[in-house]
Coordinates of C-alpha atoms in Angstrom, one line a residue:
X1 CA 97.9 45.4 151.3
X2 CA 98.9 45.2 147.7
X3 CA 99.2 42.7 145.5
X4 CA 102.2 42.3 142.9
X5 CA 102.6 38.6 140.7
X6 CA 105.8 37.9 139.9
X7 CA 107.0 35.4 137.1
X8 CA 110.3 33.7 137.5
X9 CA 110.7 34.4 140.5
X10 CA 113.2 31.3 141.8
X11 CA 116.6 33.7 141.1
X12 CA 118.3 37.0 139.5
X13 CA 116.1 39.8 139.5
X14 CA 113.0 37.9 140.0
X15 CA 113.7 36.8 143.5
X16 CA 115.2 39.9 144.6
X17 CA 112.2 41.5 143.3
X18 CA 110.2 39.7 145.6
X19 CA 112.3 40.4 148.3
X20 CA 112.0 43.9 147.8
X21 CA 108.3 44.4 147.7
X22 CA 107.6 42.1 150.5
X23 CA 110.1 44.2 152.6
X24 CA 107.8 47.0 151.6
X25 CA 104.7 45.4 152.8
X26 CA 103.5 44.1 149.8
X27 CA 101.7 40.2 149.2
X28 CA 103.6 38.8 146.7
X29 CA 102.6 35.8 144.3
X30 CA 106.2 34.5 143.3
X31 CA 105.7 32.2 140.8
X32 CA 108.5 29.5 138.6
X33 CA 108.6 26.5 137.0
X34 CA 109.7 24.4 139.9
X35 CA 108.2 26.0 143.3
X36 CA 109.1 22.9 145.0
X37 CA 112.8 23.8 145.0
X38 CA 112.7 27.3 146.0
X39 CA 113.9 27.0 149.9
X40 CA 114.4 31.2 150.9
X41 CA 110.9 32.8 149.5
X42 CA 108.8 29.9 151.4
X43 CA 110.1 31.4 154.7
X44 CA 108.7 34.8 154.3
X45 CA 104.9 36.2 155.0
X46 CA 103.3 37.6 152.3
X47 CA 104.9 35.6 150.0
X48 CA 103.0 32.4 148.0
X49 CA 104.4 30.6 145.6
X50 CA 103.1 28.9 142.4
X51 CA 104.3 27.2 139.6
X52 CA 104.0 28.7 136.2
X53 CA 105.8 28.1 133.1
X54 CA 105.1 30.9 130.6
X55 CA 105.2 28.6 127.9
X56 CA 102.4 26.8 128.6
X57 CA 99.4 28.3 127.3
X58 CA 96.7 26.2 129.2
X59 CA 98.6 26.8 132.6
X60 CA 98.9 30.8 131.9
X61 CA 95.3 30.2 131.7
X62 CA 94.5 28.2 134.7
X63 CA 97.4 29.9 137.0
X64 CA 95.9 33.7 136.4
X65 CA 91.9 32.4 136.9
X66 CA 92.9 30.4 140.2
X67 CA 95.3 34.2 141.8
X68 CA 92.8 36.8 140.6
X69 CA 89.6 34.3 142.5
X70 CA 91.9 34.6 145.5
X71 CA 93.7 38.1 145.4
X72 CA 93.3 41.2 144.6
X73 CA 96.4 41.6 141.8
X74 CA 97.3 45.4 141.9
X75 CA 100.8 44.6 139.7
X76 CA 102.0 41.7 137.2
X77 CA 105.1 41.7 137.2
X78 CA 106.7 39.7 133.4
X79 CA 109.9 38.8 134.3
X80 CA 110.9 35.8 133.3
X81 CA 113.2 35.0 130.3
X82 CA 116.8 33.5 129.7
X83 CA 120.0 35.3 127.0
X84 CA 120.3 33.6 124.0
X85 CA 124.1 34.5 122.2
X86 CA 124.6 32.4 119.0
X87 CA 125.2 33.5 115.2
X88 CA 121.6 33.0 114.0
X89 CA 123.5 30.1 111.7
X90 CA 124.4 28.6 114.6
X91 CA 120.6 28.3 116.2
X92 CA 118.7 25.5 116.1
X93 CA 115.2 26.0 114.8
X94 CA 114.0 24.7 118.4
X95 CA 116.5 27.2 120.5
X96 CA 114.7 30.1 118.1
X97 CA 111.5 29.4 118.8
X98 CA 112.3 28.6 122.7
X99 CA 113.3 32.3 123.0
X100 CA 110.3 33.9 121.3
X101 CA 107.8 31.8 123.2
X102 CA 109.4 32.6 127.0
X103 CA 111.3 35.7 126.4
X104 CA 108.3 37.3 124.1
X105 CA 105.2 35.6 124.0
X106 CA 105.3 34.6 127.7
X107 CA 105.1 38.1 128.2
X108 CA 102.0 38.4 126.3
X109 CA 100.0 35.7 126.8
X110 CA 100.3 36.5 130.6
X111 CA 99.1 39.9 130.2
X112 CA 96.7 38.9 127.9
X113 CA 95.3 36.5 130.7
X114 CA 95.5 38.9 132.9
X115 CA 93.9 42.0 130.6
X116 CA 89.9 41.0 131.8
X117 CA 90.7 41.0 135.3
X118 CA 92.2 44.5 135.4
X119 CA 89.8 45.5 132.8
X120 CA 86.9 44.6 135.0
X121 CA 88.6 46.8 137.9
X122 CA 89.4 49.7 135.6
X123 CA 93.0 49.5 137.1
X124 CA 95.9 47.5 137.4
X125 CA 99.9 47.8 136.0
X126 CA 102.0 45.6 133.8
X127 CA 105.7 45.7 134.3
X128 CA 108.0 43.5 132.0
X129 CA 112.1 43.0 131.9
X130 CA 113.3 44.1 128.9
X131 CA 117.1 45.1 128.7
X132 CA 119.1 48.1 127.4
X133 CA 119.3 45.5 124.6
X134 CA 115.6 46.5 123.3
X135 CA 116.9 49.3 122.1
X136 CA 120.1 49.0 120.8
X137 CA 122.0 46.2 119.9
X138 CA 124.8 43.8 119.9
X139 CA 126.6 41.3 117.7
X140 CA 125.5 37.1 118.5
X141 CA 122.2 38.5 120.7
X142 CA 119.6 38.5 117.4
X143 CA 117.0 36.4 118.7
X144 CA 117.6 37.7 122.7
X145 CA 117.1 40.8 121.1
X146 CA 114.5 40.3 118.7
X147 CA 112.4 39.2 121.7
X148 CA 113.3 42.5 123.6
X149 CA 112.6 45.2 121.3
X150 CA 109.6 43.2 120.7
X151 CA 108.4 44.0 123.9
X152 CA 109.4 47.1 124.2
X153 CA 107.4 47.9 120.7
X154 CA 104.3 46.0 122.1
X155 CA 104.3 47.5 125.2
X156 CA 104.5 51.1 123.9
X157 CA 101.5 50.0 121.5
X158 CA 99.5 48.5 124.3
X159 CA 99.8 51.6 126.4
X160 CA 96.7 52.9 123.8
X161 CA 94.6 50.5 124.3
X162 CA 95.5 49.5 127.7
X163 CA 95.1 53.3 128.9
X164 CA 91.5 53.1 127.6
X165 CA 90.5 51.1 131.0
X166 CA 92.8 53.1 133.0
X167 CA 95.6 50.1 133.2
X168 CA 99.2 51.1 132.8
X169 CA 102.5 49.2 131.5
X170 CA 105.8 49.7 131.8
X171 CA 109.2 48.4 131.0
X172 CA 112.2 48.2 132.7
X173 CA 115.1 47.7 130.9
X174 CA 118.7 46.9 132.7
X175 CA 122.0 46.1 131.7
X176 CA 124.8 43.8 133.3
X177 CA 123.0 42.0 136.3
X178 CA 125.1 40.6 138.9
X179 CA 123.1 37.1 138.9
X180 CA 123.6 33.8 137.3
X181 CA 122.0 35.1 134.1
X182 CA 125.7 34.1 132.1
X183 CA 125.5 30.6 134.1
X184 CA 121.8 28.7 133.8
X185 CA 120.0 31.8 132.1
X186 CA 122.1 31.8 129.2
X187 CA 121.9 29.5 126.2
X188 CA 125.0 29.7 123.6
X189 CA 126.2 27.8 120.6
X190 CA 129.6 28.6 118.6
X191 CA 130.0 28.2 114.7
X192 CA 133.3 27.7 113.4
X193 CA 132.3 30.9 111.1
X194 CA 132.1 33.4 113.4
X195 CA 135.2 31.8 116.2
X196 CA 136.5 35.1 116.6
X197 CA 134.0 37.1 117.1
X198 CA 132.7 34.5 119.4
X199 CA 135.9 34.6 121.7
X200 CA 136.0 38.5 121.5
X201 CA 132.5 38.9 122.8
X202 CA 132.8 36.1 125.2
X203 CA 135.3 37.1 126.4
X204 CA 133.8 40.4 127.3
X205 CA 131.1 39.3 129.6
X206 CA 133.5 39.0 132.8
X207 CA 133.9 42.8 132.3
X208 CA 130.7 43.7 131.5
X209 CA 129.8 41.9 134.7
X210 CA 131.9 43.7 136.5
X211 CA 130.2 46.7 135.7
X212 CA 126.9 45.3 136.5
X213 CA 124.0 46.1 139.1
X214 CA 123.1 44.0 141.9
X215 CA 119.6 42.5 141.6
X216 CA 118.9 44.5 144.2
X217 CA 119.4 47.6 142.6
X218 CA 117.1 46.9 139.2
X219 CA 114.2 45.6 141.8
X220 CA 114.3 49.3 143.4
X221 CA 113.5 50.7 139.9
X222 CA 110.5 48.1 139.7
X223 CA 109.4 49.5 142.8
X224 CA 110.2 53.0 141.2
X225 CA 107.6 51.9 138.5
X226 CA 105.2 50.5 139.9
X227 CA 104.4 52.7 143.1
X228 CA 105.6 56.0 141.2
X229 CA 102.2 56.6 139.5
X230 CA 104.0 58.4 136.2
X231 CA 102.7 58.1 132.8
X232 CA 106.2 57.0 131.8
X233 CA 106.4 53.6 129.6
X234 CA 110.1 53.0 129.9
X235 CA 113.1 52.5 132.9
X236 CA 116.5 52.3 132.1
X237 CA 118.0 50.9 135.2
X238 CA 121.5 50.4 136.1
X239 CA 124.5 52.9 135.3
X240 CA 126.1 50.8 132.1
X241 CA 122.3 51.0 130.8
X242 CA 122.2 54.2 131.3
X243 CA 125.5 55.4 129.9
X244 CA 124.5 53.3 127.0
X245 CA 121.2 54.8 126.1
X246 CA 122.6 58.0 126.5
X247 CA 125.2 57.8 124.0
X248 CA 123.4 55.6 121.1
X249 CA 120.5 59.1 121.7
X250 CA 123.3 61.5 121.9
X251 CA 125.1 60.1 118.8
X252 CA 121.9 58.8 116.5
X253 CA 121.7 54.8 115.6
X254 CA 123.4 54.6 112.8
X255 CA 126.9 56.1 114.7
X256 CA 126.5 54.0 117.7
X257 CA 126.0 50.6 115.3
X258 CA 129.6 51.8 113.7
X259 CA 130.7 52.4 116.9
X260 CA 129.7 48.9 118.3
X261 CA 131.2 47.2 115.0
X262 CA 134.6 49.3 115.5
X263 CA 134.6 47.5 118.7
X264 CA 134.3 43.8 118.0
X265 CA 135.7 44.5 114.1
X266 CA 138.0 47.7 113.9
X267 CA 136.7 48.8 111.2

């Protein structure tokens, strides 16, 4: 039986996720910040759960020694992470460096943790959520997606050195979710600066979500990743992600960034 641990795992894409490779016959280590409310994943086999907050460094630590002396981890699974929308004037200096330490650094100080253990087995996989926002961007997400092409920079640069022990990683990047990401996974601030574009991008989301994949959907392109065995670093998954890539590669960056500010500016 494999092995795949999963962090934030209590909603969205992370529990469905879960779901998906323990209906596939996979052990699963779901881990969160608050295991103690989680009341669906408990009632499955093959599926443990464990709290972890990927901001804390000495838990990291403590959580990844404690699975790999119990299981044999075949796939780690970096998934959790919460939107940040705000004019960067708007930000607090706490709300910035929130979003770094979960959304990027939590992804690498887990697989940092986690690097000896695979290293020692001369195999394992790293999978991390990114978003169709690590590579191309949109107006009030510049710390969200700071974090995100971050990891989808680092990632592509740790396929070199990873590759050397014959460990993989991959990323895979949706669009519009149908979970509560807008709800509790997304922190927003206004400034009386930016009020309109504010209300014109906010008042987008309810039809960018109905154009989104169900968690479901994006957790069958994690599966895609991690069972597929290709030397491919990056998944676009969902439709909207994918009509999006295509046309910021179809029309070069520079024309899709006009494009994008035709849209919220007209000009």
């Amino acid at each position: 039986m494999k092995t795949i641990f999963i962090t934030g795992a209590s909603s969205g894409l992370g529990k469905a996720t879960a779901l998906f490779f323990q209906s596939k016959g996979w052990q699963v280590i779901a881990t969160m910040r608050n295991p103690e409310k989680e009341t669906e994943l408990n009632q499955y086999d093959h599926v443990s759960l464990m709290e972890l907050d990927v901001t804390n460094h000495q838990q990291i630590e403590t959580v990844v020694a404690a699975v790999t002396a119990t299981y044999s981890i075949d796939v780690v699974f970096n998934n959790a992470g919460y939107g940040l929308m705000s004019a960067l004037e708007a930000m607090t200096d706490d709300q910035m460096t929130r979003q770094i330490e979960t959304n990027l650094l939590g992804v690498i100080r887990v697989t940092k943790a986690f690097i000896p253990y695979f290293r020692a087995k001369q195999s394992g996989l790293f999978i991390a959520t990114t978003s169709i926002g690590g590579s191309l961007a949109f107006p009030l997400h510049s710390l969200y997606q700071a974090a995100k092409f971050g990891v989808e920079g680092w990632s592509e640069a740790m396929s070199f050195e990873l590759g050397m022990h014959h460990i993989g990683i991959k990323t895979v990047a949706p669009g519009a979710i149908a979970t509560d990401f807008t709800g509790r996974s997304l922190d927003k601030n206004s400034h009386s600066a930016y009020e309109t574009l504010e209300d014109k991008l906010f008042g987008s989301i309810e039809g960018m979500m109905d154009a989104a994949a169900t968690p479901e959907r994006i957790a069958a392109v994690v599966y895609e990743a991690a069972t597929d065995g290709k030397d491919q670093v990056k998944y676009i998954a969902g439709p909207d992600a994918a009509q999006l890539y295509e046309a910021r590669t179809q029309m070069g960056s520079e024309a899709f960034r006009k494009m994008i500010r035709t849209q919220f500016f007209g000009e």
